[in-house]
Short mmCIF file of N, CA and C in Angstrom, two decimals:
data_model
loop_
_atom_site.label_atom_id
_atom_site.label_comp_id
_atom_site.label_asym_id
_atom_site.label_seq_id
_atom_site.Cartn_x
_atom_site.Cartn_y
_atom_site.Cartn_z
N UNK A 4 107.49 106.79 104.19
CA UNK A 4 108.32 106.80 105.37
C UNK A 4 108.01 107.98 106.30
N UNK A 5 107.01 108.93 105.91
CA UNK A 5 106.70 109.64 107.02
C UNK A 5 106.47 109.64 108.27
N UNK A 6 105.73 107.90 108.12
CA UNK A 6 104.64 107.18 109.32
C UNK A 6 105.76 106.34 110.10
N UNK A 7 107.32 106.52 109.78
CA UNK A 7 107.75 105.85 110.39
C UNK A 7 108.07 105.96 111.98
N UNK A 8 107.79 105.01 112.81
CA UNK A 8 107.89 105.32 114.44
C UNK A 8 106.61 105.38 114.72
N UNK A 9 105.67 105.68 113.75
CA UNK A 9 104.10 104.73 114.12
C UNK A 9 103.73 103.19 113.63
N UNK A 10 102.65 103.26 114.69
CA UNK A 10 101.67 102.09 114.45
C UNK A 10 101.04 102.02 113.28
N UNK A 11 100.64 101.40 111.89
CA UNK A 11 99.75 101.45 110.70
C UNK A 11 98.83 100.40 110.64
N UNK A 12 97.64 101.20 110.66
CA UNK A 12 96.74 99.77 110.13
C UNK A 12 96.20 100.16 108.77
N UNK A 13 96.08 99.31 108.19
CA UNK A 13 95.96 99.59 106.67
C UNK A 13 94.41 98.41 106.56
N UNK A 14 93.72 99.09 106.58
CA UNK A 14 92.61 98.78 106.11
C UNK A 14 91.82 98.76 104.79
N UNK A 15 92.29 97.34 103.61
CA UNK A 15 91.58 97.27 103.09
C UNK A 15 90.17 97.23 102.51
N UNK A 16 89.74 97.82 101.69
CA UNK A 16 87.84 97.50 102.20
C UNK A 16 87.54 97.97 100.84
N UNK A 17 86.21 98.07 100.91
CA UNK A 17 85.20 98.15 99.46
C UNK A 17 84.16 98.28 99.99
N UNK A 18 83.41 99.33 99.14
CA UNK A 18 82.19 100.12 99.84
C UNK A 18 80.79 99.16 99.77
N UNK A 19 80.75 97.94 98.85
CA UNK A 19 80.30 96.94 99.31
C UNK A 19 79.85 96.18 99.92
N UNK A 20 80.86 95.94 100.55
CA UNK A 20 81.45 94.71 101.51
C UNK A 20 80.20 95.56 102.99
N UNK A 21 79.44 94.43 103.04
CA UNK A 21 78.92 94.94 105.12
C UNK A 21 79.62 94.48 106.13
N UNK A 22 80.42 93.80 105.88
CA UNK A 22 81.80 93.88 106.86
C UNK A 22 82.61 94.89 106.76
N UNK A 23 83.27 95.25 105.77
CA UNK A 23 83.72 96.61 105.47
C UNK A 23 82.94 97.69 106.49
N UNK A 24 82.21 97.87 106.29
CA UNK A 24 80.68 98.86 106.58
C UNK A 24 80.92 98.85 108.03
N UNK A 25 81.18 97.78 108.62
CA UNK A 25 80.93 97.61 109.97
C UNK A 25 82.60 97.94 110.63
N UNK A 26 83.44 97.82 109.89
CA UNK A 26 85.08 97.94 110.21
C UNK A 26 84.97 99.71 110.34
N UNK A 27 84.60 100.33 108.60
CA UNK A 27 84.22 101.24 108.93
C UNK A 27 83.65 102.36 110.45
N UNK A 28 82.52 101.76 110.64
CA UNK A 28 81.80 102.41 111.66
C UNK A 28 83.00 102.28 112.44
N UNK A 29 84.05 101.36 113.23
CA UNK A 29 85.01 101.89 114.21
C UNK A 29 86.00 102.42 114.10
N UNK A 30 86.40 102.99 113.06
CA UNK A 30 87.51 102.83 112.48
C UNK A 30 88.03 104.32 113.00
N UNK A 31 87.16 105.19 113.30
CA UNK A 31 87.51 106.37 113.87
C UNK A 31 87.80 106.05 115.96
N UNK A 32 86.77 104.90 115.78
CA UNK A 32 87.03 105.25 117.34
C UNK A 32 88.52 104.16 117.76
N UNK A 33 89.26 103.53 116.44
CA UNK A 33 90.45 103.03 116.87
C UNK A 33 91.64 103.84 116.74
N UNK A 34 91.44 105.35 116.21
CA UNK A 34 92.52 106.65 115.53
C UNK A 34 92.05 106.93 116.98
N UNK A 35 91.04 107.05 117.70
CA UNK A 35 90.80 107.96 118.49
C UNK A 35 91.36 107.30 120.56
N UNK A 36 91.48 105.78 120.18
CA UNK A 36 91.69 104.93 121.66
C UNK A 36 93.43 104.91 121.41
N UNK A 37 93.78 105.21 120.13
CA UNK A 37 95.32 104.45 120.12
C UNK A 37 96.35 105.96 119.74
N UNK A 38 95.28 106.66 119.84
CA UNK A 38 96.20 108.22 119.36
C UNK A 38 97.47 108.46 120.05
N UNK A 39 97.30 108.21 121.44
CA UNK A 39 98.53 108.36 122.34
C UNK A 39 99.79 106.99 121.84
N UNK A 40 99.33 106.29 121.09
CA UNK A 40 100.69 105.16 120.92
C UNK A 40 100.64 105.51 119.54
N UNK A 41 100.39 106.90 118.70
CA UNK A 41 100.67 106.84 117.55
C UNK A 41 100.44 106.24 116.79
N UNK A 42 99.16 105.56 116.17
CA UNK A 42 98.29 104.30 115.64
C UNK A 42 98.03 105.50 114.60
N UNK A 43 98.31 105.09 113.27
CA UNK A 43 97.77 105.56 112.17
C UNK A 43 96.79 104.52 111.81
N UNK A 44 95.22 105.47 111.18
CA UNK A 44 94.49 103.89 110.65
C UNK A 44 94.12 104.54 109.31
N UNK A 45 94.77 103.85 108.11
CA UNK A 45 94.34 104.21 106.93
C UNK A 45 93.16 103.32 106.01
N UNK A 46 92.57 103.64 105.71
CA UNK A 46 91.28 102.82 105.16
C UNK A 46 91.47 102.98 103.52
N UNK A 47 92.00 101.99 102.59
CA UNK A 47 92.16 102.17 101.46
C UNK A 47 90.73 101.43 100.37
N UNK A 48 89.81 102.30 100.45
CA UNK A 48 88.91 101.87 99.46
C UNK A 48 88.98 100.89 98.06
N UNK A 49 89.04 99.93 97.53
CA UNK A 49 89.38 99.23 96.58
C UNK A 49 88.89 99.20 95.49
N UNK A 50 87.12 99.53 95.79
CA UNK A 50 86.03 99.23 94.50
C UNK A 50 84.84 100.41 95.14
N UNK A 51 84.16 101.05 94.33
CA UNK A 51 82.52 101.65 95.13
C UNK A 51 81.51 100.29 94.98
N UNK A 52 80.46 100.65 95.04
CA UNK A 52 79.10 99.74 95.12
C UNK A 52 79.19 99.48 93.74
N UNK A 53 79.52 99.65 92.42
CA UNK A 53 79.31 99.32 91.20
C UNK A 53 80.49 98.45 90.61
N UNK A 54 81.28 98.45 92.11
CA UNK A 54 82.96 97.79 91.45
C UNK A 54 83.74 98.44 90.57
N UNK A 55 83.51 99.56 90.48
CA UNK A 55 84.32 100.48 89.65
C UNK A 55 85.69 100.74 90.55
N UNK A 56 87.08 100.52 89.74
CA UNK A 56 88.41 101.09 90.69
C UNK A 56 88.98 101.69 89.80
N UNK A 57 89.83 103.05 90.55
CA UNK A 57 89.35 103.46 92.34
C UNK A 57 88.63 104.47 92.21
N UNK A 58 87.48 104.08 93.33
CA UNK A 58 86.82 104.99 93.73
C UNK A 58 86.73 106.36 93.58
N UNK A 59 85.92 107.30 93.55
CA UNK A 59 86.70 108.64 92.43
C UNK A 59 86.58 109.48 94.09
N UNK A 60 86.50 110.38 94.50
CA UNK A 60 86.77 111.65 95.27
C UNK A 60 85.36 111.72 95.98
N UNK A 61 84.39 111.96 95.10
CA UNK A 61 83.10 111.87 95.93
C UNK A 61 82.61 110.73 96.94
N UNK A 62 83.34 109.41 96.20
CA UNK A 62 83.30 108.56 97.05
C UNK A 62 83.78 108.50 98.00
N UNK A 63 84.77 108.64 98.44
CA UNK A 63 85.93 108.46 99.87
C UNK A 63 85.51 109.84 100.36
N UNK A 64 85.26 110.81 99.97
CA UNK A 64 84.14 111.55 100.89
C UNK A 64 82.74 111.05 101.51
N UNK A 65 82.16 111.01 100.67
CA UNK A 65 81.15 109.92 101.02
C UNK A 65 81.13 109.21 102.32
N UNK A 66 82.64 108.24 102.13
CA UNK A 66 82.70 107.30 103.56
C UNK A 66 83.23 107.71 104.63
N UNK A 67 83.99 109.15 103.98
CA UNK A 67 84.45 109.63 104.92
C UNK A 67 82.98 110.13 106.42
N UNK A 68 82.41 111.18 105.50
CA UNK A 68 81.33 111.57 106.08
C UNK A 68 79.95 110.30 107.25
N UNK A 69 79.83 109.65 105.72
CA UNK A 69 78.85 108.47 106.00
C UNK A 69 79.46 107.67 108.03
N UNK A 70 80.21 107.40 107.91
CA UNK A 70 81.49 106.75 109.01
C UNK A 70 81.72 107.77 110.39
N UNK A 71 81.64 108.94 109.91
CA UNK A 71 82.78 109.74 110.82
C UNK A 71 84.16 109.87 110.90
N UNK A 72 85.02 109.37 110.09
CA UNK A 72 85.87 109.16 109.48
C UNK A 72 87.31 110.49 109.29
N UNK A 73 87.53 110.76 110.35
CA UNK A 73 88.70 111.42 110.13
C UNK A 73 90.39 110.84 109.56
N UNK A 74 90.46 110.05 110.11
CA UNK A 74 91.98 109.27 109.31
C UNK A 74 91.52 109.07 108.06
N UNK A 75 92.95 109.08 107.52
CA UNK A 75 92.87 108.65 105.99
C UNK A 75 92.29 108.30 105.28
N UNK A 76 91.70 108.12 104.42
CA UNK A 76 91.09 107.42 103.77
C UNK A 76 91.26 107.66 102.07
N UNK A 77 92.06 106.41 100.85
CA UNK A 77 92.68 106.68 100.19
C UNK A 77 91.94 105.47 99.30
N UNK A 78 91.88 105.70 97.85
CA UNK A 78 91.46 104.80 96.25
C UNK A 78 92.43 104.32 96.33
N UNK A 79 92.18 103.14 96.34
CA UNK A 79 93.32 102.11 95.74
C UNK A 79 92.64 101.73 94.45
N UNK A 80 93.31 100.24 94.20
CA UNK A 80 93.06 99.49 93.06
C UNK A 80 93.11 98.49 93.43
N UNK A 81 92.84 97.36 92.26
CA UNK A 81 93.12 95.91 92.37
C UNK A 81 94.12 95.54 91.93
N UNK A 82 95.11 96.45 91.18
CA UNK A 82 96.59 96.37 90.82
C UNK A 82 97.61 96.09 91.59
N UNK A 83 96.90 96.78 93.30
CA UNK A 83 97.55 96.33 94.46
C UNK A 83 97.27 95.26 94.93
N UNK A 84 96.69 94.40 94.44
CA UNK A 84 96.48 93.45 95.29
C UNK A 84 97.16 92.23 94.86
N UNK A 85 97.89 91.50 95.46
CA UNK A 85 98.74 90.36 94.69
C UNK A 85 98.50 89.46 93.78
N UNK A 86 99.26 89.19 92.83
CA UNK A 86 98.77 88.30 92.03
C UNK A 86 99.56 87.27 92.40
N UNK A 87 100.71 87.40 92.97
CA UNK A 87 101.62 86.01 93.34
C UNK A 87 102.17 86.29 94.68
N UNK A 88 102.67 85.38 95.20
CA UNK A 88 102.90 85.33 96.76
C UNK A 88 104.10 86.73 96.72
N UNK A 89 104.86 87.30 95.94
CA UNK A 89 106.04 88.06 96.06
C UNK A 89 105.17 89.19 95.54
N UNK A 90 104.28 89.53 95.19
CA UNK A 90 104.03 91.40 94.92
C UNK A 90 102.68 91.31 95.01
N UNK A 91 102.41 92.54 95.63
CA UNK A 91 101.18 93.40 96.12
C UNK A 91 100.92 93.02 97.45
N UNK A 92 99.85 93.15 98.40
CA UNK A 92 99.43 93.18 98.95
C UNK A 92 98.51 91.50 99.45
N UNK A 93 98.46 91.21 99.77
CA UNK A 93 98.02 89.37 100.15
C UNK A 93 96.30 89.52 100.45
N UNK A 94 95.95 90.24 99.88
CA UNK A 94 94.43 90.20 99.81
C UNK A 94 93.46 89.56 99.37
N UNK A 95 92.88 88.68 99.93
CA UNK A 95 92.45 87.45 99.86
C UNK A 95 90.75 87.49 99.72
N UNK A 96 90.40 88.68 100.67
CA UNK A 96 88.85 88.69 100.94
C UNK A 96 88.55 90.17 101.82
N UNK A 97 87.82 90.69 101.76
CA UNK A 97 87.14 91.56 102.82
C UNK A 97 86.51 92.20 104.11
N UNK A 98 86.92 92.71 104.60
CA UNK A 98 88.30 93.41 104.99
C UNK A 98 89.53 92.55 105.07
N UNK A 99 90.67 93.26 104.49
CA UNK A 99 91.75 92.54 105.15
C UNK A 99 92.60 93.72 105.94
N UNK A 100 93.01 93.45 106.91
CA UNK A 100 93.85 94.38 107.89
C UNK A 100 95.25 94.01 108.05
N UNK A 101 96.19 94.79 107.65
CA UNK A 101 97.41 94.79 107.75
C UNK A 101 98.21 95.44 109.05
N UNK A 102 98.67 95.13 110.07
CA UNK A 102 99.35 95.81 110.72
C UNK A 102 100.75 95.94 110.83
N UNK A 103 101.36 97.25 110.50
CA UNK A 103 102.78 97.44 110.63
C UNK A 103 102.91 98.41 111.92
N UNK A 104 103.67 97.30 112.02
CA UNK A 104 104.61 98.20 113.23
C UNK A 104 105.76 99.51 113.01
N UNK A 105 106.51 100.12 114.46
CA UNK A 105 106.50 101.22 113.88
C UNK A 105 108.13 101.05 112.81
N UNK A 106 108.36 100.25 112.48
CA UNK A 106 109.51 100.66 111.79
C UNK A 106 109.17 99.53 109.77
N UNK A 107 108.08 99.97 110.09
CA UNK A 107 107.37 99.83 108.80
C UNK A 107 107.22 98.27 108.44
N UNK A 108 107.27 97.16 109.60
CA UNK A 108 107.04 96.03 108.61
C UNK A 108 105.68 95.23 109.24
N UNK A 109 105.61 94.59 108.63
CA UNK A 109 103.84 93.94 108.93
C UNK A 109 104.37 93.34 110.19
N UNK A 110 103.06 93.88 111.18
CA UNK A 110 103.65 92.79 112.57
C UNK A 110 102.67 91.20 112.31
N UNK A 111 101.56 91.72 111.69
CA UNK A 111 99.92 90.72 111.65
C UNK A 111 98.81 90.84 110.40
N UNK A 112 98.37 90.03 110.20
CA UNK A 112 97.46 90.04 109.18
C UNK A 112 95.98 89.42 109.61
N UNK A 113 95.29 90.51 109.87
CA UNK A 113 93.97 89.87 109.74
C UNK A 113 92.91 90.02 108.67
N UNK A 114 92.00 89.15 108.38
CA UNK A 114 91.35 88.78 107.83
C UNK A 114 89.60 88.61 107.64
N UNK A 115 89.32 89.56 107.32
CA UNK A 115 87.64 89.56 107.81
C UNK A 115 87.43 90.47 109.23
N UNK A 116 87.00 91.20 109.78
CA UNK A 116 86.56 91.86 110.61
C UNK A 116 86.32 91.21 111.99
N UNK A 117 87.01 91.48 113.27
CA UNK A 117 86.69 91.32 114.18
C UNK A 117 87.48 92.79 115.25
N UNK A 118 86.64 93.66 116.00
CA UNK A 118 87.26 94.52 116.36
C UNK A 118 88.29 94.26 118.03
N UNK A 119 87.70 92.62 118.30
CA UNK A 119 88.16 92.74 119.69
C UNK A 119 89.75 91.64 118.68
N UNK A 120 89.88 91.23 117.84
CA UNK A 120 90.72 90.68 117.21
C UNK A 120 92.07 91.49 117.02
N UNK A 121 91.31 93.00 116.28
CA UNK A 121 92.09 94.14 115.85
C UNK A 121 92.94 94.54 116.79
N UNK A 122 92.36 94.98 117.79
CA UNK A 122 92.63 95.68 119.11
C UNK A 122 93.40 94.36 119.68
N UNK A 123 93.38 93.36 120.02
CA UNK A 123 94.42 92.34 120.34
C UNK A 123 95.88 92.50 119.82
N UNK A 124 95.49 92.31 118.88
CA UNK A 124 96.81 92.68 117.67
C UNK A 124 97.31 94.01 118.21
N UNK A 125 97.00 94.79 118.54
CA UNK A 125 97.68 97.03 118.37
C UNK A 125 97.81 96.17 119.72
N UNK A 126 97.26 95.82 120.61
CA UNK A 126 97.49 95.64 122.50
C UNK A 126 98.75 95.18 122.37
N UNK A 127 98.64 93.89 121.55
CA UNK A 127 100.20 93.11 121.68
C UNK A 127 101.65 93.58 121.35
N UNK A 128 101.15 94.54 120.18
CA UNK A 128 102.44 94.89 119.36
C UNK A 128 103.01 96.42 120.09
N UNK A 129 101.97 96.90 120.73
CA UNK A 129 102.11 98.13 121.76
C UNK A 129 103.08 97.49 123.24
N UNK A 130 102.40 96.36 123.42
CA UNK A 130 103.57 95.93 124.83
C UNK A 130 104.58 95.19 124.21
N UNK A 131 104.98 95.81 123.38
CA UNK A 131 106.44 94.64 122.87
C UNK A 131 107.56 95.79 123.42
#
């Protein structure tokens, strides 16, 4: 509840994934276009390249660096990820992007990487 009264995008991913890779590469310049509307973008790593979870410390440095990567960036697991429609996270495939709005509830869910998609989504939920 810190983040509450911001924007969250919660970016699932896996160091894997070249969609990931490619969400990655913007992922600083969407902390950096939405800073003034308070857009947190957290990037929660899931697996490294060997599928090992979570990711240990060197890694999420790693992407931090690798990326440019100043926002967040945090090990998850696959523990988060749902096993039934009522708990975890609805993660289906790679990237998945969650957006909460600012009083913490999902406004949108996208699915697979598209950045003019992303930015649709923060545009819309910003002019509400």
């Amino acid at each position: 509840y810190d983040s509450y009264g911001s924007i969250i995008i919660l970016d699932f991913s896996t160091t894997w994934c070249g969609y990931c890779q490619v969400a990655a590469s913007t992922a600083q310049e969407f902390q950096d276009r939405y800073s003034s509307n308070n857009l947190i973008y957290v990037t929660i790593l899931i697996e490294d390249s060997y599928g090992n979870t979570p990711p240990d410390q060197s890694i999420l440095s790693s992407w931090s660096d690798t990326f440019g990567i100043s926002a967040p960036i945090i090990a998850g697991s696959r523990d988060m990820i749902a096993s039934s429609e009522n708990e975890g996270w609805g993660v289906s495939g790679w990237p998945t992007f969650f957006v909460l709005d600012e009083d913490l509830v999902i406004y949108d869910i996208q699915r697979g990487y598209s950045d003019i998609n992303l930015a649709n989504i923060v545009d819309n939920l910003i002019s509400q």
